[in-house]
mmCIF file with all atom_site columns, C-alpha atoms and ligand atoms in Angstrom:
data_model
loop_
_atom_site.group_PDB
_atom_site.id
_atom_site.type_symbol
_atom_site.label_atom_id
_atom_site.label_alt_id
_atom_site.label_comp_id
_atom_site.label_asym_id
_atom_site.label_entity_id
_atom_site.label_seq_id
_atom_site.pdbx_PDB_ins_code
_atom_site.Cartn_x
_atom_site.Cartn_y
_atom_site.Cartn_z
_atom_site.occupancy
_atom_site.B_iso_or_equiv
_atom_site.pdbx_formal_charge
_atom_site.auth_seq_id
_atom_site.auth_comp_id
_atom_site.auth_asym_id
_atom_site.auth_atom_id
_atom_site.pdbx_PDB_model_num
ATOM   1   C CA  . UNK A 1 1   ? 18.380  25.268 100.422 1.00 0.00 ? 14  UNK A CA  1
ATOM   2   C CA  . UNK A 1 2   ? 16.000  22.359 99.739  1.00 0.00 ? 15  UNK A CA  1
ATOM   3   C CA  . UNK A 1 3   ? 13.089  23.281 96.916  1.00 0.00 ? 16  UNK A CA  1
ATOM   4   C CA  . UNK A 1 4   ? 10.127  21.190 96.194  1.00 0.00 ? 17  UNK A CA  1
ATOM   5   C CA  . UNK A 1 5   ? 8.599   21.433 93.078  1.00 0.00 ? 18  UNK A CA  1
ATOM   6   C CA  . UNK A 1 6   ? 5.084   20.661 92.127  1.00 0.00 ? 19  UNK A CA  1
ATOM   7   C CA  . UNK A 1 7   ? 4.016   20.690 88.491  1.00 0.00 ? 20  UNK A CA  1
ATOM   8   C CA  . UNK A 1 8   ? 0.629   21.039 87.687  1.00 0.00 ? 21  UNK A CA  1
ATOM   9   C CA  . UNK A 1 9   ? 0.435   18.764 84.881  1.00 0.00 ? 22  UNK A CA  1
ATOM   10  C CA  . UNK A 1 10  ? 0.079   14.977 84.975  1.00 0.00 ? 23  UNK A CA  1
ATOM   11  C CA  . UNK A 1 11  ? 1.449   14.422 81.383  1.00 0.00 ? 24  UNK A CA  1
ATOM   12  C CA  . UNK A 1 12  ? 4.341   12.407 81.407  1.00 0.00 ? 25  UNK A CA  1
ATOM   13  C CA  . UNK A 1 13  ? 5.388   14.791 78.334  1.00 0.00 ? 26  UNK A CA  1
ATOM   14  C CA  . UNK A 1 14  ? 4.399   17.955 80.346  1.00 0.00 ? 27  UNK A CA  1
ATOM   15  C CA  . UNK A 1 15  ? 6.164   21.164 79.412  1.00 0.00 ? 28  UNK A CA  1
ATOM   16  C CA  . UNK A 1 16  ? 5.499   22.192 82.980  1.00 0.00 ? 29  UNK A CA  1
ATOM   17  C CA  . UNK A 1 17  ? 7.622   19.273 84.570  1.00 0.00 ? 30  UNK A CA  1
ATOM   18  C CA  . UNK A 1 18  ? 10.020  19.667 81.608  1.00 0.00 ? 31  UNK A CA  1
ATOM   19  C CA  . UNK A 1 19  ? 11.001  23.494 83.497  1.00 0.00 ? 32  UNK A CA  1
ATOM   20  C CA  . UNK A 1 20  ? 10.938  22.290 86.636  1.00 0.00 ? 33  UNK A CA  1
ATOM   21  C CA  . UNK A 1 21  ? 13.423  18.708 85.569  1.00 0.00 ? 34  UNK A CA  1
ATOM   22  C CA  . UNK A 1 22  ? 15.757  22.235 83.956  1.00 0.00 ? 35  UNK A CA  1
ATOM   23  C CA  . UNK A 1 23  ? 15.583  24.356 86.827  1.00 0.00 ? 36  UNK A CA  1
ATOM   24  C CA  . UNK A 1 24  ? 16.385  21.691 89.204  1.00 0.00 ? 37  UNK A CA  1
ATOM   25  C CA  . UNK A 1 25  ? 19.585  20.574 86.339  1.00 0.00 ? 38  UNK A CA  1
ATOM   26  C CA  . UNK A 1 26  ? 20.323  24.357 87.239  1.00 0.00 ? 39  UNK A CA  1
ATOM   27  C CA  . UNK A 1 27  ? 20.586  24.366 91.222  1.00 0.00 ? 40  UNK A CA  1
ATOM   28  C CA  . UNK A 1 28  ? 24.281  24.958 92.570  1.00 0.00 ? 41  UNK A CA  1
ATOM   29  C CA  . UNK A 1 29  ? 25.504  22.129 94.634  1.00 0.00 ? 42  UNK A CA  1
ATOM   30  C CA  . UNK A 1 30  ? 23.904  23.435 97.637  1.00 0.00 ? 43  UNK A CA  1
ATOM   31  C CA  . UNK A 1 31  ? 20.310  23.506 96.843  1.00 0.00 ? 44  UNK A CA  1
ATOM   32  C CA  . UNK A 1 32  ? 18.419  20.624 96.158  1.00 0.00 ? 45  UNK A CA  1
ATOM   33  C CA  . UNK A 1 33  ? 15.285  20.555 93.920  1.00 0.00 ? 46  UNK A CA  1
ATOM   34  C CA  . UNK A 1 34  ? 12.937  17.269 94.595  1.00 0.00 ? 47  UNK A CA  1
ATOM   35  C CA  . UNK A 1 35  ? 10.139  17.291 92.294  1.00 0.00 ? 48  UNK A CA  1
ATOM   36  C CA  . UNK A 1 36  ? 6.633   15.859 93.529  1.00 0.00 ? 49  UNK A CA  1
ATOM   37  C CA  . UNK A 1 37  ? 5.124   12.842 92.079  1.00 0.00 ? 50  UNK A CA  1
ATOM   38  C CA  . UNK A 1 38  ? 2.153   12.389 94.041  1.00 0.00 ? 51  UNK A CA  1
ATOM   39  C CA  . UNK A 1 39  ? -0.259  14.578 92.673  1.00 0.00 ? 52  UNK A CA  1
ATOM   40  C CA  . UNK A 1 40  ? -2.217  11.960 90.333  1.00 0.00 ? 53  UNK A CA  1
ATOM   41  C CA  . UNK A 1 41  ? -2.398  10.013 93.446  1.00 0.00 ? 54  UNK A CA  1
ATOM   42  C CA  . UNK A 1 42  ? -3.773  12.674 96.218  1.00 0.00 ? 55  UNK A CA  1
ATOM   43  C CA  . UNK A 1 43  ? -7.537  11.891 97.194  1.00 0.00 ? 56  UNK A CA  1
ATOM   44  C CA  . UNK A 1 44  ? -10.084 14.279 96.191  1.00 0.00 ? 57  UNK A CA  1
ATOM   45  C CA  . UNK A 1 45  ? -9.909  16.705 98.919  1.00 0.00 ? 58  UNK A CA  1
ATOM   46  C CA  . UNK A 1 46  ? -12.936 17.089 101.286 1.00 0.00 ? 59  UNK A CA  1
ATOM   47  C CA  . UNK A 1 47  ? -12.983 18.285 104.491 1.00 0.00 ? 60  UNK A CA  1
ATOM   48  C CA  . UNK A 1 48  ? -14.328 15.334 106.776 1.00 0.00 ? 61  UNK A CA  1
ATOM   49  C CA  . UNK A 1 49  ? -11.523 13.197 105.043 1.00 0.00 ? 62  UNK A CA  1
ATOM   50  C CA  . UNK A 1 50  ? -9.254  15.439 106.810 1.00 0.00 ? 63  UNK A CA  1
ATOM   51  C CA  . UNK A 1 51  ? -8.211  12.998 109.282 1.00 0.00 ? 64  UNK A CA  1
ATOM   52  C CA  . UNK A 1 52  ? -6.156  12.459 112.371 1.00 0.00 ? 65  UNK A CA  1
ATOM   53  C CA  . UNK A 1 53  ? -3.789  10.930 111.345 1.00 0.00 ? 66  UNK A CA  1
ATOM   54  C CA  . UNK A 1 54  ? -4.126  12.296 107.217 1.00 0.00 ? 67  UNK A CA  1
ATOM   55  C CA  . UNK A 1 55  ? -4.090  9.762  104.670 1.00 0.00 ? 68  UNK A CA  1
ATOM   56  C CA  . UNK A 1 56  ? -0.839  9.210  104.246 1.00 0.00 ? 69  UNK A CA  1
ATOM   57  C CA  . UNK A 1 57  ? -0.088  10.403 100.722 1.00 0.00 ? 70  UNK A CA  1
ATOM   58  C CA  . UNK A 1 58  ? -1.306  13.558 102.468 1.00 0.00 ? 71  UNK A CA  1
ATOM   59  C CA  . UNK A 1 59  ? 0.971   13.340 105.496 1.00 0.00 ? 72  UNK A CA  1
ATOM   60  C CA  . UNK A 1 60  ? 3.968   12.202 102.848 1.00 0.00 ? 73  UNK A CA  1
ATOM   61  C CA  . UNK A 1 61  ? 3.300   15.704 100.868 1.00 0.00 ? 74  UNK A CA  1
ATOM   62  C CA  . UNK A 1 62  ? 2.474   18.071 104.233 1.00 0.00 ? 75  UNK A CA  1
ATOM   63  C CA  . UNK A 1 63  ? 5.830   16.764 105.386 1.00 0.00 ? 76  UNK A CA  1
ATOM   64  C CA  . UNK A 1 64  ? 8.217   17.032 102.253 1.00 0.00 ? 77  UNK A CA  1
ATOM   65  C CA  . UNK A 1 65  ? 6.798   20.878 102.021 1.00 0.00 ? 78  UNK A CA  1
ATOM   66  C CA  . UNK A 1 66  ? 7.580   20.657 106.483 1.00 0.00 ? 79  UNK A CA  1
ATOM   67  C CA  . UNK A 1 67  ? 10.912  19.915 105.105 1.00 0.00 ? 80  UNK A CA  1
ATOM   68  C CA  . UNK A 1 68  ? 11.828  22.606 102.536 1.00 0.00 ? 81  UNK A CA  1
ATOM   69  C CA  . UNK A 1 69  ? 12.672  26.021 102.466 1.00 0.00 ? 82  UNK A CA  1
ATOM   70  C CA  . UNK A 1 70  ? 11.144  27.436 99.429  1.00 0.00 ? 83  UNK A CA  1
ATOM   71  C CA  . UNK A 1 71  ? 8.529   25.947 96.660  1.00 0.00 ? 84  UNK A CA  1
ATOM   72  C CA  . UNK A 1 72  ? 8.650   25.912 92.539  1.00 0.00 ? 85  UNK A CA  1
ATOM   73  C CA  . UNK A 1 73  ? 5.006   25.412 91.604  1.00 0.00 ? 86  UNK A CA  1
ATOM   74  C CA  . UNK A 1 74  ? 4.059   25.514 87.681  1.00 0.00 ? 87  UNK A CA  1
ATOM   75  C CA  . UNK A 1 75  ? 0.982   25.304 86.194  1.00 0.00 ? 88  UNK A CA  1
ATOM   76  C CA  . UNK A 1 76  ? -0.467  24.511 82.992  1.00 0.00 ? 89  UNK A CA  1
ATOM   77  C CA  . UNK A 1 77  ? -3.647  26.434 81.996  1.00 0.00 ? 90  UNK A CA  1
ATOM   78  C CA  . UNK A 1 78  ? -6.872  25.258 81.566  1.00 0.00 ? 91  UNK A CA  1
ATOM   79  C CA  . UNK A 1 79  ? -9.749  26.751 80.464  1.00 0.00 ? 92  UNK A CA  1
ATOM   80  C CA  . UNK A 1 80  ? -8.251  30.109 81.890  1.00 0.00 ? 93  UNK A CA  1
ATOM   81  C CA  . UNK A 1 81  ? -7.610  27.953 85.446  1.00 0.00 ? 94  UNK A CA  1
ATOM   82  C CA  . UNK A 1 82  ? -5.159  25.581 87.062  1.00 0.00 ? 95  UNK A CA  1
ATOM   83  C CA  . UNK A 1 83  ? -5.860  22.739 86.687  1.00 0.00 ? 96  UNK A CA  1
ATOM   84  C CA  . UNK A 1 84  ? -7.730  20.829 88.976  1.00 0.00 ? 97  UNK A CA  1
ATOM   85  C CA  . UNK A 1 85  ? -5.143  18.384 90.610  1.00 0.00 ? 98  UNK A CA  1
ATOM   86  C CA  . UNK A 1 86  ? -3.167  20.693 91.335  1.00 0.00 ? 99  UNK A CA  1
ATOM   87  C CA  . UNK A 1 87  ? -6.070  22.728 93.129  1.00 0.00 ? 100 UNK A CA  1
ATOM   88  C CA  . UNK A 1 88  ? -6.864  19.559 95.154  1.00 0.00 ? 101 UNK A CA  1
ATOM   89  C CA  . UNK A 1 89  ? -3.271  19.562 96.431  1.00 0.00 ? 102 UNK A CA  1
ATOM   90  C CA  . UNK A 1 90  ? -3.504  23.301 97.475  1.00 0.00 ? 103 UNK A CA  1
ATOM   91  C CA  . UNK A 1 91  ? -7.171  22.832 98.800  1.00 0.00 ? 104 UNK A CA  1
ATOM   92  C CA  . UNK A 1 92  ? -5.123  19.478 101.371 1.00 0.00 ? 105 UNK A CA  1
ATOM   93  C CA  . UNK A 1 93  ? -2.629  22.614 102.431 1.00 0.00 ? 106 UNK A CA  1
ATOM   94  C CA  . UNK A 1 94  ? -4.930  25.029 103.528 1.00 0.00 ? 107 UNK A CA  1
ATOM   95  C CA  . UNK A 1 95  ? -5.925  24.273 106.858 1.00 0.00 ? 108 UNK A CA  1
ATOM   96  C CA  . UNK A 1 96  ? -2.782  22.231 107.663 1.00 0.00 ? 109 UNK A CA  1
ATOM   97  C CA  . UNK A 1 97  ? -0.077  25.439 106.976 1.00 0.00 ? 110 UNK A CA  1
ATOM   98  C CA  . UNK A 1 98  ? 3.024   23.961 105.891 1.00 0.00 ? 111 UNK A CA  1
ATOM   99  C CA  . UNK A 1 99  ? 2.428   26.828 102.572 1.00 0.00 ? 112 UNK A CA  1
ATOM   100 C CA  . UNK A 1 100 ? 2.476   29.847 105.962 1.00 0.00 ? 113 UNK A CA  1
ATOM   101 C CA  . UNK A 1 101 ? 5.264   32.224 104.972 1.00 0.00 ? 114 UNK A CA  1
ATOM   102 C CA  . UNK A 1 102 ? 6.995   29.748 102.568 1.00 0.00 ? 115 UNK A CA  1
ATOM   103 C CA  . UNK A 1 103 ? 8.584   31.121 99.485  1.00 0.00 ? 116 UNK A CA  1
ATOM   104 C CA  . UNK A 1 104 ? 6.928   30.514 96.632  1.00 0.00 ? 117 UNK A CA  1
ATOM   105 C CA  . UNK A 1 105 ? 7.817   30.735 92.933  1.00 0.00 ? 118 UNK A CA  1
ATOM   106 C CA  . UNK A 1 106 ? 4.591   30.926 91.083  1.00 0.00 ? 119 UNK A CA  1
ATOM   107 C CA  . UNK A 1 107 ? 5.199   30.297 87.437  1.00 0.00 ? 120 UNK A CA  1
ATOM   108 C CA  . UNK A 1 108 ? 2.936   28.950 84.571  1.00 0.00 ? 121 UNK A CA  1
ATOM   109 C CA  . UNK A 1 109 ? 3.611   27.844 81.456  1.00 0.00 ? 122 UNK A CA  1
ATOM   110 C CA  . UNK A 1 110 ? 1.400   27.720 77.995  1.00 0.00 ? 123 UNK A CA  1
ATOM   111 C CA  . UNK A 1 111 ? 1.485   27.474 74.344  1.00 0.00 ? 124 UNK A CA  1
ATOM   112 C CA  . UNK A 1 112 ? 0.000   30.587 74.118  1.00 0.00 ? 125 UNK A CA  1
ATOM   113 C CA  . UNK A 1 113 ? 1.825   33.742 73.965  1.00 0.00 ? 126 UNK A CA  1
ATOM   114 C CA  . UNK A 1 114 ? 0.153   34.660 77.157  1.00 0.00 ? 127 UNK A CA  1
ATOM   115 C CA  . UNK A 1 115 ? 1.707   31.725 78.819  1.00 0.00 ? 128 UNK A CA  1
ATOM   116 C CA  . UNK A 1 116 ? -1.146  30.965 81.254  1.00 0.00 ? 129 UNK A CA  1
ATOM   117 C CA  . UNK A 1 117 ? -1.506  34.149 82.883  1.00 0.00 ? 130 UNK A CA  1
ATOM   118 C CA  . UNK A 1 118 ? -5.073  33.789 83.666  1.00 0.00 ? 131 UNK A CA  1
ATOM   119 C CA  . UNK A 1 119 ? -4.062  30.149 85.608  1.00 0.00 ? 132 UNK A CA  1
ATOM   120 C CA  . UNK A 1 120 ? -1.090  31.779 86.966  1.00 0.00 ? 133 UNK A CA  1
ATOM   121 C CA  . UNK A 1 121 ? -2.866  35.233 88.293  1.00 0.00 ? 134 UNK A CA  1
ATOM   122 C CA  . UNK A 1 122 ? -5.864  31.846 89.990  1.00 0.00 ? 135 UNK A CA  1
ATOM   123 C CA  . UNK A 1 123 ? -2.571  30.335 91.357  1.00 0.00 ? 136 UNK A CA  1
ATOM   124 C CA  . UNK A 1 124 ? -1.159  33.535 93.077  1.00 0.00 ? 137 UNK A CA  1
ATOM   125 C CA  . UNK A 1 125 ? -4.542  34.233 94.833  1.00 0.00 ? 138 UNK A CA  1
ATOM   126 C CA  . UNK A 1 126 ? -4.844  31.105 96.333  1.00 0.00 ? 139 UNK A CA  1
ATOM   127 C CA  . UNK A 1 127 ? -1.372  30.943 97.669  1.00 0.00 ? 140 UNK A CA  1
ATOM   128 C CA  . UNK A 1 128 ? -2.103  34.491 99.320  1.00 0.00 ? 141 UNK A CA  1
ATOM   129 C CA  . UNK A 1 129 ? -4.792  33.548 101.240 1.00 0.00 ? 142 UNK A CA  1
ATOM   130 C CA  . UNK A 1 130 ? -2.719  30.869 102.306 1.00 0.00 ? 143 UNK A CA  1
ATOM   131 C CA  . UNK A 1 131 ? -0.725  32.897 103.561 1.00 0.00 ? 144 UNK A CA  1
ATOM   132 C CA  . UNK A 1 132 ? 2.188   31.661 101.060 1.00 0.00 ? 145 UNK A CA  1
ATOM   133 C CA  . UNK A 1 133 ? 5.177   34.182 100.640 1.00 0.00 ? 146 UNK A CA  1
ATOM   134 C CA  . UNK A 1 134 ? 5.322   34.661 96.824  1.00 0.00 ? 147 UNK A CA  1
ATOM   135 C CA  . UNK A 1 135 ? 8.123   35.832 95.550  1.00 0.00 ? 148 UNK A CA  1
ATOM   136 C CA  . UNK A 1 136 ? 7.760   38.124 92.598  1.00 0.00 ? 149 UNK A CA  1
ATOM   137 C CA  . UNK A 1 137 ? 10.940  37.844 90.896  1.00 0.00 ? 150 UNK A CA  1
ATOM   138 C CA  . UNK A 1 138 ? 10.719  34.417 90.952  1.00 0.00 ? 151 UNK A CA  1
ATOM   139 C CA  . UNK A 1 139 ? 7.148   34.215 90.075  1.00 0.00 ? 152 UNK A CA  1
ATOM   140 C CA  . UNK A 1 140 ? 5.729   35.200 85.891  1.00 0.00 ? 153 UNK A CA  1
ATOM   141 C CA  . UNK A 1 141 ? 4.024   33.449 82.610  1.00 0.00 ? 154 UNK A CA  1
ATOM   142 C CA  . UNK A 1 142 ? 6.237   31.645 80.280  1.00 0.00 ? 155 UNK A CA  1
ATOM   143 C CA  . UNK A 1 143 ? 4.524   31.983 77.009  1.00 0.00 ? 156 UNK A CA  1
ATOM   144 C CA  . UNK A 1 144 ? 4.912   30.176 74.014  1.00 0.00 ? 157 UNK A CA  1
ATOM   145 C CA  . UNK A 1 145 ? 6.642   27.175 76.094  1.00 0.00 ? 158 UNK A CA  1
ATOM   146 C CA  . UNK A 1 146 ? 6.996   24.962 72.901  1.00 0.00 ? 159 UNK A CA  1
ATOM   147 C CA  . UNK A 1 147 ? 9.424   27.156 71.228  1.00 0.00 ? 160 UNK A CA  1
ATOM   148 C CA  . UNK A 1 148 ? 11.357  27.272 74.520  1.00 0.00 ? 161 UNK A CA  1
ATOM   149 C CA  . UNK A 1 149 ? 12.144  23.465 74.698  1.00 0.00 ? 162 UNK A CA  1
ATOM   150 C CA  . UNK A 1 150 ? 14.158  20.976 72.566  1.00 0.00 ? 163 UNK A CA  1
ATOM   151 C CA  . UNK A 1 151 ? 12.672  17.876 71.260  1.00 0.00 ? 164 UNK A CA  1
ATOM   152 C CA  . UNK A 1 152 ? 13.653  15.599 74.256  1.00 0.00 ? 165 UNK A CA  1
ATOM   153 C CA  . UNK A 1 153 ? 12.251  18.602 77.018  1.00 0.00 ? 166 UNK A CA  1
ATOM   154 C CA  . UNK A 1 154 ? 15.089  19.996 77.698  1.00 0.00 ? 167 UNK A CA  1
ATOM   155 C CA  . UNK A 1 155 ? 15.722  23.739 78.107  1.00 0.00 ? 168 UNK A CA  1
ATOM   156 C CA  . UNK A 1 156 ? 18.843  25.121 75.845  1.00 0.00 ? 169 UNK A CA  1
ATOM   157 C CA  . UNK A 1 157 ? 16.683  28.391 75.109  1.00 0.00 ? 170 UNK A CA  1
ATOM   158 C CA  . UNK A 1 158 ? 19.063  31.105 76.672  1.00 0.00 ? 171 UNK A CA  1
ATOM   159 C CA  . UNK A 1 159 ? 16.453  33.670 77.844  1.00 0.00 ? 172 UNK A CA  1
ATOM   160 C CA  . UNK A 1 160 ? 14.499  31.024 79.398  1.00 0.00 ? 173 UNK A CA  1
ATOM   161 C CA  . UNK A 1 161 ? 17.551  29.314 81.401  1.00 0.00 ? 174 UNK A CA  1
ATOM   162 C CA  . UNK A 1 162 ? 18.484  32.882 82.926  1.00 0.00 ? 175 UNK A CA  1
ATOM   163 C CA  . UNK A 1 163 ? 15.097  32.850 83.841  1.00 0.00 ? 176 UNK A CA  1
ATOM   164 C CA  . UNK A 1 164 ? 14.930  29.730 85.489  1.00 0.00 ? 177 UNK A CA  1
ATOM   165 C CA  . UNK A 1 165 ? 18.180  31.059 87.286  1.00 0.00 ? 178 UNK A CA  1
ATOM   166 C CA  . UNK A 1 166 ? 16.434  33.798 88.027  1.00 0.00 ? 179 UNK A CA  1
ATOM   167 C CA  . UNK A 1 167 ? 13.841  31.681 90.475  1.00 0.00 ? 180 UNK A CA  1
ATOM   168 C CA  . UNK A 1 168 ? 16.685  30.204 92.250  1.00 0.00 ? 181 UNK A CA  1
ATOM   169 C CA  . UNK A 1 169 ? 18.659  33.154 92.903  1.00 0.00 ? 182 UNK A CA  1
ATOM   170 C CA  . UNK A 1 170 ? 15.216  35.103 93.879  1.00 0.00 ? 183 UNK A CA  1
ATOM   171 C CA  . UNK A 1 171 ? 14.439  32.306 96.300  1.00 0.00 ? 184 UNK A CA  1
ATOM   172 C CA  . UNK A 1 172 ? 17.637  32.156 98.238  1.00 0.00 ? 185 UNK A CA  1
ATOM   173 C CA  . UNK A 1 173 ? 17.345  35.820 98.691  1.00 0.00 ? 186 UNK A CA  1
ATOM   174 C CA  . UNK A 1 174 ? 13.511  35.240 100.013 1.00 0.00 ? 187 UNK A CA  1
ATOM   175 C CA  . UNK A 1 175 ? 14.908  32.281 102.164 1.00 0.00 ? 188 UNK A CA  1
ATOM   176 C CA  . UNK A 1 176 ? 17.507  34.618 103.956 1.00 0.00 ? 189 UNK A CA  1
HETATM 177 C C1  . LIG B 2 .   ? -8.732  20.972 78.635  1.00 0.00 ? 28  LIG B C1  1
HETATM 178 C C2  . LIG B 2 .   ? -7.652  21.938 78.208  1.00 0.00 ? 28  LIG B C2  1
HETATM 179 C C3  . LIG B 2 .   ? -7.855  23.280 78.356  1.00 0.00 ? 28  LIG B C3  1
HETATM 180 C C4  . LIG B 2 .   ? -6.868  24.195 77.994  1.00 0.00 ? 28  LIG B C4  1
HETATM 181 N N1  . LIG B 2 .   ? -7.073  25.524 78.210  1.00 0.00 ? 28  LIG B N1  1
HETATM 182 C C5  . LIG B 2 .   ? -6.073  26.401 77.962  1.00 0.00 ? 28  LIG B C5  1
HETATM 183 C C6  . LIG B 2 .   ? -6.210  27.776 78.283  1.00 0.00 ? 28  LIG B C6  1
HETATM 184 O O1  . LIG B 2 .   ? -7.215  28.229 78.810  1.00 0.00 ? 28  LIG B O1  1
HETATM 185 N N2  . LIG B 2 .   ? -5.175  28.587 78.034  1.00 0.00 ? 28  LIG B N2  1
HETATM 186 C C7  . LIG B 2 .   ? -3.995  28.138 77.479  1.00 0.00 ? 28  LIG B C7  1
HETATM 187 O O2  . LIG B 2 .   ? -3.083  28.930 77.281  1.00 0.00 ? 28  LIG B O2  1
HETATM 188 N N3  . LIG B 2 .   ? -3.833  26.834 77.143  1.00 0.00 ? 28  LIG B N3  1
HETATM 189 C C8  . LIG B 2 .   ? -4.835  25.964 77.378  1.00 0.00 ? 28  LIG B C8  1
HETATM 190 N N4  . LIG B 2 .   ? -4.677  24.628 77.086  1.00 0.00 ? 28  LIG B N4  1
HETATM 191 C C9  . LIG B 2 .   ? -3.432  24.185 76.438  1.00 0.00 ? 28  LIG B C9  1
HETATM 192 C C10 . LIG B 2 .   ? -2.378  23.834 77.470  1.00 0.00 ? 28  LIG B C10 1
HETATM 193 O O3  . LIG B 2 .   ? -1.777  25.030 77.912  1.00 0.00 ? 28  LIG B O3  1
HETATM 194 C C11 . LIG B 2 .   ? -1.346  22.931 76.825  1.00 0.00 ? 28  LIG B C11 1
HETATM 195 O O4  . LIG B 2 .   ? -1.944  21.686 76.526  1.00 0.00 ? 28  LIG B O4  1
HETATM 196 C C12 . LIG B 2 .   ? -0.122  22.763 77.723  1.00 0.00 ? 28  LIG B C12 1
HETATM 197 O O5  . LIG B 2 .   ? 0.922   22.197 76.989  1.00 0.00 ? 28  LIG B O5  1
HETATM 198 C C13 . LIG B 2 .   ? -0.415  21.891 78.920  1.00 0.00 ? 28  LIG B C13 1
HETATM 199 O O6  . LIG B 2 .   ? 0.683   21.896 79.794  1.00 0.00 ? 28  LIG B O6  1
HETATM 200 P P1  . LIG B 2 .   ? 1.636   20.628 79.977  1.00 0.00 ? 28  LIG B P1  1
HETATM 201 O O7  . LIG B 2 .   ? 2.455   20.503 78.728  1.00 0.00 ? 28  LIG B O7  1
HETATM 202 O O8  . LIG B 2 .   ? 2.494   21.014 81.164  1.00 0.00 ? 28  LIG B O8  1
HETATM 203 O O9  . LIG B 2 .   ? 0.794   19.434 80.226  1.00 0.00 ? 28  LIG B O9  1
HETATM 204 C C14 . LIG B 2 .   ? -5.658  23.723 77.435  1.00 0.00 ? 28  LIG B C14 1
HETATM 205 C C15 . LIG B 2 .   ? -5.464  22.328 77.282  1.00 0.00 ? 28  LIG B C15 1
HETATM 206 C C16 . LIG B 2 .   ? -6.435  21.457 77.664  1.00 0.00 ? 28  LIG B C16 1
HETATM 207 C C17 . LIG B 2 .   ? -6.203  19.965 77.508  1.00 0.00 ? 28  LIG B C17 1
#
């Protein structure tokens, strides 16, 4: 199973990337997790720059999502949103429909005890009407992320790492 994963932060320190760099640690031999790096680097997305051929960061990120089974998406919250890079990836996806039926963990992650629900609940409606598959048990809030990672971003939390197990065991099941 191939998984891309595409955090929504752009902080090199981002507790977002830091549970996607765990969850990919996590993957059996047989899945492979490659986490995006282009999303500082996407164009603002506007329809008449929607070109034949794309820009080719665009065509680069349409065709590593062509190329995977499933997605890991997780998004920081911002004033009760996602935050807008990631948006501008989405809004690049929507007419192109590499996100059509694909898996989808939907996760979001926040200081808060809420853990960026309101972000996360703006992230599943815009995958639905792309017509993303999101999974449910692979998709929830994970509040009060700070107290969840070490010092260095890793994840030794238990509860959290059978969660992150969790996605990838919910996502081969969607992928069969
Ligand atoms: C402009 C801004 C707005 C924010 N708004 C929210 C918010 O609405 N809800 C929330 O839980 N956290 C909010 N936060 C705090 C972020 O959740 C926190 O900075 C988080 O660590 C960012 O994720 P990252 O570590 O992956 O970059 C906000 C942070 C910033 C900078």
């Amino acid at each position: 199973m191939k998984i891309v994963a595409l955090s929504g932060s752009l902080r090199p320190e981002s507790s977002s990337t830091s549970l996607l760099r765990a969850l990919a640690g996590l993957a059996p031999d047989d899945v492979s997790v490659a986490i995006y790096g282009g999303l500082d680097d996407l164009p603002h997305f506007s329809p008449e720059r929607d070109t034949e051929p794309a820009p080719p960061v665009v065509q680069a990120l349409r065709e590593l999502l062509t190329g995977s089974d499933a997605v890991v998406i997780c998004t920081p919250e911002y004033a009760h949103g996602m935050p807008g890079s990631l948006k501008n990836a989405l809004d690049w996806l929507v007419g192109s429909g590499e996100m059509v039926d694909k898996p989808v963990a939907a996760l979001s992650a926040s200081p808060s005890p809420e853990g960026g629900a309101s972000a996360r609940a703006w992230l599943v409606q815009t995958l639905t009407v792309m017509s993303a598959n999101v999974v449910p048990e692979a998709s929830f809030a994970i509040g009060l992320v700070r107290t969840k990672l070490d010092a260095d971003g890793s994840v030794s939390d238990p509860a959290t790492v059978a969660a992150l197990r969790g996605v990838l065991t919910a996502l081969r099941n969607a992928t069969r």
